[in-house]
Short mmCIF file of N, CA, C and O in Angstrom, two decimals:
data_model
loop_
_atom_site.label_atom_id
_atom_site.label_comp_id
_atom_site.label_asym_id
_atom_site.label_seq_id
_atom_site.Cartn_x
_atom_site.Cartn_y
_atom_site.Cartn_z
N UNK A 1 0.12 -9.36 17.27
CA UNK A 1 0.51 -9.43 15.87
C UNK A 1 0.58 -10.88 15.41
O UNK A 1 0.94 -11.78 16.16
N UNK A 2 0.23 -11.05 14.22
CA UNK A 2 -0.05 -11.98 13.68
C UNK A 2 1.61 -12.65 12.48
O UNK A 2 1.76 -12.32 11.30
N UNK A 3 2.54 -13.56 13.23
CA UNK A 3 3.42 -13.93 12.68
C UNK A 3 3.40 -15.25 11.68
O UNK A 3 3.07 -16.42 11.85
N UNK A 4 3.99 -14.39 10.42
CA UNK A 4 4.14 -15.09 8.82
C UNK A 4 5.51 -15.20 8.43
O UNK A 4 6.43 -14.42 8.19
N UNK A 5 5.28 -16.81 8.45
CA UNK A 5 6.79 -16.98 7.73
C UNK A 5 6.48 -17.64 6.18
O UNK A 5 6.08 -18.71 5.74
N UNK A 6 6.84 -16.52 5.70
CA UNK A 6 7.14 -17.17 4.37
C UNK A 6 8.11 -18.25 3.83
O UNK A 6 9.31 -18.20 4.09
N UNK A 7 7.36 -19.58 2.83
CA UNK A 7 8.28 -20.41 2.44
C UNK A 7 8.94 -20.35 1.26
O UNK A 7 8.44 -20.08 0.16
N UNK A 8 10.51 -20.71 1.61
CA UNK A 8 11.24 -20.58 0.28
C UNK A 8 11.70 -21.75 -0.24
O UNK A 8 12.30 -22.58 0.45
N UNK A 9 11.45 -21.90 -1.53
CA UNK A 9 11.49 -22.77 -2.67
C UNK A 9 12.94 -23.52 -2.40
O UNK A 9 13.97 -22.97 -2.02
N UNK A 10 12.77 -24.73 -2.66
CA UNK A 10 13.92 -25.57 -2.60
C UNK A 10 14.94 -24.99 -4.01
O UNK A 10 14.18 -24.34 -4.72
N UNK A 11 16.13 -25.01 -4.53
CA UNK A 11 16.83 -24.34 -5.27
C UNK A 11 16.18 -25.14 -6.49
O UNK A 11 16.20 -24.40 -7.48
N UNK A 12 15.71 -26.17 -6.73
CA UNK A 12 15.96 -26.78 -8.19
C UNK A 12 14.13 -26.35 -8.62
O UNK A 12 13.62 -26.59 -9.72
N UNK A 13 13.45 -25.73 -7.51
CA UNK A 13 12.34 -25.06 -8.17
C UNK A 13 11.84 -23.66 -8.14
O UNK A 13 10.73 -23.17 -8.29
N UNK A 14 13.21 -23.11 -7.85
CA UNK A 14 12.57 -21.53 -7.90
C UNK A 14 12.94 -21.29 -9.47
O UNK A 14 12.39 -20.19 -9.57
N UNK A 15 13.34 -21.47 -10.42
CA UNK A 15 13.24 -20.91 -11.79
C UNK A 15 11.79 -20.78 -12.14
O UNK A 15 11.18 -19.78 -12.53
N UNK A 16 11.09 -22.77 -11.76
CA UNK A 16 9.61 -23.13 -12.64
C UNK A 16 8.57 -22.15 -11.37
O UNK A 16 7.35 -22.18 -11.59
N UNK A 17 8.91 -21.60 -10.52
CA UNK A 17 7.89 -20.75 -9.62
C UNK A 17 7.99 -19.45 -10.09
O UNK A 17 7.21 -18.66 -9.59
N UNK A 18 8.92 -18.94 -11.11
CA UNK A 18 8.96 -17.62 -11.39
C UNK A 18 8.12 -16.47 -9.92
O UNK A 18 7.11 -15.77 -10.03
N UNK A 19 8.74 -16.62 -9.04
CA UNK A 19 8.57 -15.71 -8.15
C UNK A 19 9.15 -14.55 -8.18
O UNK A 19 8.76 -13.58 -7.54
N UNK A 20 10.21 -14.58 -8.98
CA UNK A 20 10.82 -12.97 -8.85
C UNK A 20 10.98 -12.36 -10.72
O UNK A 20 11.44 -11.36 -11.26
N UNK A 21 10.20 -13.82 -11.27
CA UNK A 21 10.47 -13.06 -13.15
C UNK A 21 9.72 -12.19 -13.11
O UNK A 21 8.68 -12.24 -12.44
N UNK A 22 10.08 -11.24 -13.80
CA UNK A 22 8.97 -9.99 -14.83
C UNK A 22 7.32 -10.77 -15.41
O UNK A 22 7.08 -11.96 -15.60
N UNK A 23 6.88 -10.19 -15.48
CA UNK A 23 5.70 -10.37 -16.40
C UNK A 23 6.38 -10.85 -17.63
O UNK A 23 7.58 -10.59 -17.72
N UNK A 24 5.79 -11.55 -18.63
CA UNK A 24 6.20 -11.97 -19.74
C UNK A 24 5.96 -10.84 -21.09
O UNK A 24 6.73 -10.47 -21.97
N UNK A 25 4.60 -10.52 -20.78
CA UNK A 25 3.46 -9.55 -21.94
C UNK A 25 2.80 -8.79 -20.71
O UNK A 25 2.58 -9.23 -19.58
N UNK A 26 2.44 -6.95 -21.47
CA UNK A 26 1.83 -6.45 -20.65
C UNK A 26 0.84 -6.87 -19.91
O UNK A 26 0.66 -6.52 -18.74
N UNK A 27 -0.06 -7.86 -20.70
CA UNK A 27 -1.19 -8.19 -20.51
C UNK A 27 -0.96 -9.45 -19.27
O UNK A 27 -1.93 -10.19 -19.06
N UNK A 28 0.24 -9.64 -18.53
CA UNK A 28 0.11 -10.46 -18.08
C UNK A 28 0.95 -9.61 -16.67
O UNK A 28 1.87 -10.07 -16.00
N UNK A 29 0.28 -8.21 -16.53
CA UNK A 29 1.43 -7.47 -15.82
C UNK A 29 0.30 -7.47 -14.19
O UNK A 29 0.64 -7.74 -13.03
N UNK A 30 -0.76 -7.14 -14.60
CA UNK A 30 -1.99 -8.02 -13.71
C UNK A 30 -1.69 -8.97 -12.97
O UNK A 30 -1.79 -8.84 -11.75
N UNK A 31 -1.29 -10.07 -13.49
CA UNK A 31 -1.48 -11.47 -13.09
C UNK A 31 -0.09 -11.69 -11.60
O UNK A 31 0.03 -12.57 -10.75
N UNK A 32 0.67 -10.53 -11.86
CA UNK A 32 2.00 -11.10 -10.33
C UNK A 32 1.33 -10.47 -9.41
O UNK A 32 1.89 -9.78 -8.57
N UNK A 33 -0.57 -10.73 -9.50
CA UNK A 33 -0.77 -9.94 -8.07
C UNK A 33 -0.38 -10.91 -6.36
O UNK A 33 -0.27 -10.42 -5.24
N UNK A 34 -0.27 -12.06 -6.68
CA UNK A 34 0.18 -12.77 -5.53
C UNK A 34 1.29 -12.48 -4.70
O UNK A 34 1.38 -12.49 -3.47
N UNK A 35 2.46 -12.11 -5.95
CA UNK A 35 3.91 -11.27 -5.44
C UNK A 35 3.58 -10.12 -5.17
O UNK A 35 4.40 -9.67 -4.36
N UNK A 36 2.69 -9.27 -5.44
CA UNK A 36 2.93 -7.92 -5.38
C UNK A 36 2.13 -7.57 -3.65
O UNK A 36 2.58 -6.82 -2.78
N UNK A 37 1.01 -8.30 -3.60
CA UNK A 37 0.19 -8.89 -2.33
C UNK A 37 1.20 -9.05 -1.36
O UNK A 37 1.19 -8.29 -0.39
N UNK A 38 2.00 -9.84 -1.44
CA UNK A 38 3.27 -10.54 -0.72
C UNK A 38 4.22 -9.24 -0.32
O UNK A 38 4.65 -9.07 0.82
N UNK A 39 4.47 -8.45 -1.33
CA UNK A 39 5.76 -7.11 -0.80
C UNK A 39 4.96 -5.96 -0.02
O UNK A 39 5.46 -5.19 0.79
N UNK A 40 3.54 -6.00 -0.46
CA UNK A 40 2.63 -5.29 0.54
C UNK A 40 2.76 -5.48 2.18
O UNK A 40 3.04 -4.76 3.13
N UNK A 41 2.47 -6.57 2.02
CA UNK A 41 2.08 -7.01 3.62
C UNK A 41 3.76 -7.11 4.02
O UNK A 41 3.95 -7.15 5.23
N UNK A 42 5.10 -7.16 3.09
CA UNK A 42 6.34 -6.71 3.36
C UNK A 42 6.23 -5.46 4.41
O UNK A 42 6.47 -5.38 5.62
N UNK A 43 5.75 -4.51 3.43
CA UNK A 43 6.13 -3.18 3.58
C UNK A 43 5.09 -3.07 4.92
O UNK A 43 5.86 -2.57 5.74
N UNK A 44 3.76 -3.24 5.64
CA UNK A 44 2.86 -3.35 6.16
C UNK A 44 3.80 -3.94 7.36
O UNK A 44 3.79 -3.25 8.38
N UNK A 45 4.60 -5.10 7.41
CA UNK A 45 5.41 -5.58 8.44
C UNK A 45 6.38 -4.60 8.87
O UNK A 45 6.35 -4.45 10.09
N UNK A 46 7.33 -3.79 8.18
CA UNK A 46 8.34 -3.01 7.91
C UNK A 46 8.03 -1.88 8.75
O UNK A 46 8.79 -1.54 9.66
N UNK A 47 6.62 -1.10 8.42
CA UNK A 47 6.21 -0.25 9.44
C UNK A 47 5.02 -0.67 10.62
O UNK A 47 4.01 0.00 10.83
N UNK A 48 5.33 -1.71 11.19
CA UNK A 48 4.67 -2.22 12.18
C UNK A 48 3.80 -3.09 12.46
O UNK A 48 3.79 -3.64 13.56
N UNK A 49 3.16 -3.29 11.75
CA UNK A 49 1.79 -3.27 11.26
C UNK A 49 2.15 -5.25 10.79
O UNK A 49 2.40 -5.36 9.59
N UNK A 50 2.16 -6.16 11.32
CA UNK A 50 2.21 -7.63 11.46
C UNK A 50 3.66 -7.81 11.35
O UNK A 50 4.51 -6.95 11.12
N UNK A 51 3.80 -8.92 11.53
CA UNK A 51 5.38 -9.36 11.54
C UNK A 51 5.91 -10.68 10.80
O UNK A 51 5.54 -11.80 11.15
N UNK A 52 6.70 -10.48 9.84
CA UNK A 52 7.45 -11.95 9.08
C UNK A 52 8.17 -12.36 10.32
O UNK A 52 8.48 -11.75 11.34
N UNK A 53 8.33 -13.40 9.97
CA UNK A 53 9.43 -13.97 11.09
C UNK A 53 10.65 -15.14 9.61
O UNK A 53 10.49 -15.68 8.52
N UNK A 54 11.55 -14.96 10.45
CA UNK A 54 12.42 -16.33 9.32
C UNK A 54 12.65 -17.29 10.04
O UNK A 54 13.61 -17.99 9.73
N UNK A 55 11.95 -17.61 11.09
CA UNK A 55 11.91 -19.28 12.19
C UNK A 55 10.74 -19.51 11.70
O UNK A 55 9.80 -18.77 11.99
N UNK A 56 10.60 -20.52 10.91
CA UNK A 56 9.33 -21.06 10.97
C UNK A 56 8.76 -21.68 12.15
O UNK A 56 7.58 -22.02 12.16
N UNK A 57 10.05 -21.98 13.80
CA UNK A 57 9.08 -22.58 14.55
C UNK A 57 8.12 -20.93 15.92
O UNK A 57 7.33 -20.86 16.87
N UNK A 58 8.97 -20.01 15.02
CA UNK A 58 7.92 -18.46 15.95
C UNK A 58 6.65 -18.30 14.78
O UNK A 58 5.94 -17.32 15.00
N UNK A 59 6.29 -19.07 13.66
CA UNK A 59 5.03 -18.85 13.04
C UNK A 59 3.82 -18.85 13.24
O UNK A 59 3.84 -19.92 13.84
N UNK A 60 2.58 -18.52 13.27
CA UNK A 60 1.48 -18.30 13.78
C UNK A 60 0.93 -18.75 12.85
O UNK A 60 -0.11 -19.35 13.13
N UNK A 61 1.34 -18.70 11.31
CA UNK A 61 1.04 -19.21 9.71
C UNK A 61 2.02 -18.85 8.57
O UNK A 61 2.88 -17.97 8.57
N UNK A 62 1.71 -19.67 7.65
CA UNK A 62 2.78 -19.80 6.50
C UNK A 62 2.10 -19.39 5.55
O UNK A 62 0.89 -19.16 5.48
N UNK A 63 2.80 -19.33 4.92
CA UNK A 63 2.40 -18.24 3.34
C UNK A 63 2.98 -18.98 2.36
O UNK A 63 4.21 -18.88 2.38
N UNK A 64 2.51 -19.76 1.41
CA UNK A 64 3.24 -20.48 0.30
C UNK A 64 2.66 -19.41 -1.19
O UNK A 64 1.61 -19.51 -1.82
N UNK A 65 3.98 -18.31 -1.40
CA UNK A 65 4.49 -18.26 -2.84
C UNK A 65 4.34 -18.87 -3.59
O UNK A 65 4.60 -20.06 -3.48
N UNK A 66 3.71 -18.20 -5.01
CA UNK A 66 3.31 -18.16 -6.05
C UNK A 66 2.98 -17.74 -7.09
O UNK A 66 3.02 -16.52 -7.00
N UNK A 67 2.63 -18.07 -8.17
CA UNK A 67 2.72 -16.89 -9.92
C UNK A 67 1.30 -18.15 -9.99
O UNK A 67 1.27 -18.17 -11.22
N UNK A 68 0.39 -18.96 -9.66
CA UNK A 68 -0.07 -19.00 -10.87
C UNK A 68 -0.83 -18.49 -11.41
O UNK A 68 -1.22 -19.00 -12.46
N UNK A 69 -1.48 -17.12 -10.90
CA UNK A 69 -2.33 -15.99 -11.67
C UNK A 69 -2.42 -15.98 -12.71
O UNK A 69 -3.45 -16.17 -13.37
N UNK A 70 -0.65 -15.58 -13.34
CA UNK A 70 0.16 -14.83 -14.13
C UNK A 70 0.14 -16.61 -15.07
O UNK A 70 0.36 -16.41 -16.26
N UNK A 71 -0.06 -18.03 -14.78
CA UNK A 71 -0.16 -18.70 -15.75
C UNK A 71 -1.46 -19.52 -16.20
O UNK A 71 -1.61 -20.50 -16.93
N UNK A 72 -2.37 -18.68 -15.42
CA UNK A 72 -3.82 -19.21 -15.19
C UNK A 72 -4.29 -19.20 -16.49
O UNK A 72 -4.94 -20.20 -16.79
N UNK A 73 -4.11 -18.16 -17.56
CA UNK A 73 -4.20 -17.82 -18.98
C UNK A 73 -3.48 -18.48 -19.83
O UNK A 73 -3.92 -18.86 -20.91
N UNK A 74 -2.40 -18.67 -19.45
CA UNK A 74 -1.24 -19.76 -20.06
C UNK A 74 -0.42 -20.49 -19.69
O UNK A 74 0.64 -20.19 -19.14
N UNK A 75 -1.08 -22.17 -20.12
CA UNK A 75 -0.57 -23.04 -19.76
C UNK A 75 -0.14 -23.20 -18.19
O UNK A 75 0.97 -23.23 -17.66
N UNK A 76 -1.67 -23.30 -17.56
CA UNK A 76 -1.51 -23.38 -16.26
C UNK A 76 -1.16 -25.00 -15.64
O UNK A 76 -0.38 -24.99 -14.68
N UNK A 77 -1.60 -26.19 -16.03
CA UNK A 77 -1.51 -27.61 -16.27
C UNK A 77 -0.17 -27.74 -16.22
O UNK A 77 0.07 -28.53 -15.31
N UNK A 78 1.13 -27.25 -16.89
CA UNK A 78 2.39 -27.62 -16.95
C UNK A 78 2.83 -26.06 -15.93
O UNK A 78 3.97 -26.18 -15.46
N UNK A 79 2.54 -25.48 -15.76
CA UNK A 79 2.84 -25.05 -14.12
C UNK A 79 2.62 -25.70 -13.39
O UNK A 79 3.45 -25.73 -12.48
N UNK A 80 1.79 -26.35 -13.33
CA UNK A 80 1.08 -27.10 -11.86
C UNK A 80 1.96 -28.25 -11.94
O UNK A 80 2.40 -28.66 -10.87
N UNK A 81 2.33 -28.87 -13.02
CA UNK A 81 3.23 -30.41 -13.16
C UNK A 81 4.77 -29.58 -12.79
O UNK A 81 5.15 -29.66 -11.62
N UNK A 82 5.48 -28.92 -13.61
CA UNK A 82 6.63 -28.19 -13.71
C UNK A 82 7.22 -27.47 -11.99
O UNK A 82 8.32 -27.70 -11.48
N UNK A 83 6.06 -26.55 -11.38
CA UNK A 83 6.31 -25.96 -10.54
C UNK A 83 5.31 -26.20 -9.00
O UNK A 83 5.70 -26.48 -7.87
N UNK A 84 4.27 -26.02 -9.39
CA UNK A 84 3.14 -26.05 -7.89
C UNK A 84 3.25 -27.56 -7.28
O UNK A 84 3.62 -27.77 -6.12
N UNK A 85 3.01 -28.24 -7.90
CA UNK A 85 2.86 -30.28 -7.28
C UNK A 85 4.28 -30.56 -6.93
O UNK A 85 4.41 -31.43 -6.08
N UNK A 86 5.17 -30.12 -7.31
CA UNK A 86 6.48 -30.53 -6.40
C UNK A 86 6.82 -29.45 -5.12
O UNK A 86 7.54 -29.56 -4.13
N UNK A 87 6.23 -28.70 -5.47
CA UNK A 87 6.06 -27.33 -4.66
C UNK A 87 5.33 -27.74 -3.36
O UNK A 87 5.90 -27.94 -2.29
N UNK A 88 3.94 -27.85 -3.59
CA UNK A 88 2.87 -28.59 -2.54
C UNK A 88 3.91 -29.72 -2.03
O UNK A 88 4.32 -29.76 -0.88
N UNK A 89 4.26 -30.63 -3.06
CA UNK A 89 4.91 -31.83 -2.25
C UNK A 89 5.85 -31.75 -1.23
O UNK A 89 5.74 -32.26 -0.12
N UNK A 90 7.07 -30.88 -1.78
CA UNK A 90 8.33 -30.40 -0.79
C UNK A 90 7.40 -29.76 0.11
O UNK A 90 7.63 -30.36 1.15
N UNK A 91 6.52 -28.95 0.37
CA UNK A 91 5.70 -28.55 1.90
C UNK A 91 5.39 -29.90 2.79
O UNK A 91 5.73 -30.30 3.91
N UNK A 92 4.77 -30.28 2.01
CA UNK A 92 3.78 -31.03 3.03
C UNK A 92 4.90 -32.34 3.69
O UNK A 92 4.99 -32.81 4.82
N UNK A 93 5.60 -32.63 2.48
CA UNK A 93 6.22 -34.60 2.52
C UNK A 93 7.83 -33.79 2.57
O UNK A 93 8.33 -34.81 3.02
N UNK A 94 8.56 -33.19 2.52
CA UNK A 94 9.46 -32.86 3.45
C UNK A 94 10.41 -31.92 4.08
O UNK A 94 11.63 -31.81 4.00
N UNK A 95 9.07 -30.97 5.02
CA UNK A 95 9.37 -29.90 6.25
C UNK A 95 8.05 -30.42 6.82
O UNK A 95 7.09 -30.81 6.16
N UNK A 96 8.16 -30.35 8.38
CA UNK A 96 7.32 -30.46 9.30
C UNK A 96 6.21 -29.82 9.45
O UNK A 96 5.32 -30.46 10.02
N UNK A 97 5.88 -28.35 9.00
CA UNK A 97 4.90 -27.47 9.62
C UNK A 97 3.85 -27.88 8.84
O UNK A 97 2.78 -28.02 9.43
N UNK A 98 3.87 -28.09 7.65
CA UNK A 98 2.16 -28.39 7.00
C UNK A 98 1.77 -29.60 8.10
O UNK A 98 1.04 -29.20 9.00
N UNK A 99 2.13 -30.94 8.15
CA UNK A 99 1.35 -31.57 9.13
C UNK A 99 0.92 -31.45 10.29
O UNK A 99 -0.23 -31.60 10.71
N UNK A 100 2.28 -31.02 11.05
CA UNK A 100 1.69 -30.33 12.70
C UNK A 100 0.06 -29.79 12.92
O UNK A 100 -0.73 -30.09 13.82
N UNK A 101 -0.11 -28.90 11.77
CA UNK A 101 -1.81 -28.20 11.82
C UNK A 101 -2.64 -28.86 10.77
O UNK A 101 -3.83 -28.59 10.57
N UNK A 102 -1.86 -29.84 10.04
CA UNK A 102 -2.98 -30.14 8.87
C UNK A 102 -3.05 -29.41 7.63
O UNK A 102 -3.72 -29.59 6.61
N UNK A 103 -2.28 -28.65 7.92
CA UNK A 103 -2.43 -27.18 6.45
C UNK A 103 -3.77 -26.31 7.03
O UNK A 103 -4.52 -25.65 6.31
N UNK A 104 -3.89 -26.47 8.57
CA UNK A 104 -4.64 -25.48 8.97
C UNK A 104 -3.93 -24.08 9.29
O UNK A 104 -4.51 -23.47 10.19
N UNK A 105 -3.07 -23.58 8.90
CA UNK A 105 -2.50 -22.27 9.54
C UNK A 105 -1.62 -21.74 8.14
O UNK A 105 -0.84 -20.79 8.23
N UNK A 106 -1.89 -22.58 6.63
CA UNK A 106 -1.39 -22.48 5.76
C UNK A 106 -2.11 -21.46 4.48
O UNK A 106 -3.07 -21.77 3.79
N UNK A 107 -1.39 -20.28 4.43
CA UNK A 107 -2.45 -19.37 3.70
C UNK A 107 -1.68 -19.39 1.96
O UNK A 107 -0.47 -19.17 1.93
N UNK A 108 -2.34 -19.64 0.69
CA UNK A 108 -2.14 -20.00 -0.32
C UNK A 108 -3.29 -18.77 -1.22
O UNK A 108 -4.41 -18.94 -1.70
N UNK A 109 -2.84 -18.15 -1.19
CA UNK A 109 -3.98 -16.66 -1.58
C UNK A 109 -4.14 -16.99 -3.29
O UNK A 109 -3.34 -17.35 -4.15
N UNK A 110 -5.56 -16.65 -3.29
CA UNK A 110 -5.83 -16.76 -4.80
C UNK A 110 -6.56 -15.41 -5.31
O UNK A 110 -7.62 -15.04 -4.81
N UNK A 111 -6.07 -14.87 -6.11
CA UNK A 111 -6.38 -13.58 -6.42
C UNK A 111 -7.54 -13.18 -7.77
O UNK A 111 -7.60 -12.06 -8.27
N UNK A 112 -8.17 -14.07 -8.08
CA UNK A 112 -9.27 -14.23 -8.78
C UNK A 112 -10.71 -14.19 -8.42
O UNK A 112 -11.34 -14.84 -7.59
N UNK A 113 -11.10 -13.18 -9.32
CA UNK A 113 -12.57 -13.03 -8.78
C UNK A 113 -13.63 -14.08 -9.66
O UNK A 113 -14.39 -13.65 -10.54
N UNK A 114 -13.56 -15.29 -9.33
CA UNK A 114 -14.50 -16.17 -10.20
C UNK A 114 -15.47 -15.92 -9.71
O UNK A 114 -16.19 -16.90 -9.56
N UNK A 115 -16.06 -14.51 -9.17
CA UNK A 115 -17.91 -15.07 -8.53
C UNK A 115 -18.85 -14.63 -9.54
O UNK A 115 -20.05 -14.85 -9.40
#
């Protein structure tokens, strides 16, 4: 089995990560497919089937949480300033595991079909 520890947001940026807000507009009810991806592979762990761990040092890979699907349509630029770039930063510049591999074992799922 393949062990995922998910990372959690330092306190002064989980509001601008809206990881646990509602959709704003129906039309934007689509866009929390990253969270909804995320309670899947929950429930997928739950009955056997891979394993979270909450030690990041039993991880096999990390999973860095996210909405910006849901702001890819709006005002994605001041997400990325507001929430993702301090986000990326607190990973990489200060907790250990992004460097150890390089951000090789670091999964950041993008749920868009641009092909």
């Amino acid at each position: 089995d393949v062990r995922i520890y998910v990372y959690r947001p330092p306190p002064h940026l989980e509001k601008a990560l809206e990881l646990d807000a509602p959709p704003q507009k129906p039309f934007f009810h689509y866009a929390r497919l990253e969270t909804s991806f995320l309670a899947g592979l929950r429930n997928l762990s739950a009955a056997g089937h891979g394993r979270f761990v909450d030690d990041p040092l039993q991880a096999d890979c990390f999973w860095v949480p996210h909405t910006l699907h849901a702001h890819w349509y709006r005002q994605p630029m001041k997400y990325w300033h507001t929430a993702l770039q301090p986000w990326f930063e607190h990973i990489v510049y200060e907790l250990p595991y992004f460097n150890a591999s390089r951000g090789h074992n670091h999964l950041f799922p993008w749920v868009e079909d641009n092909g």
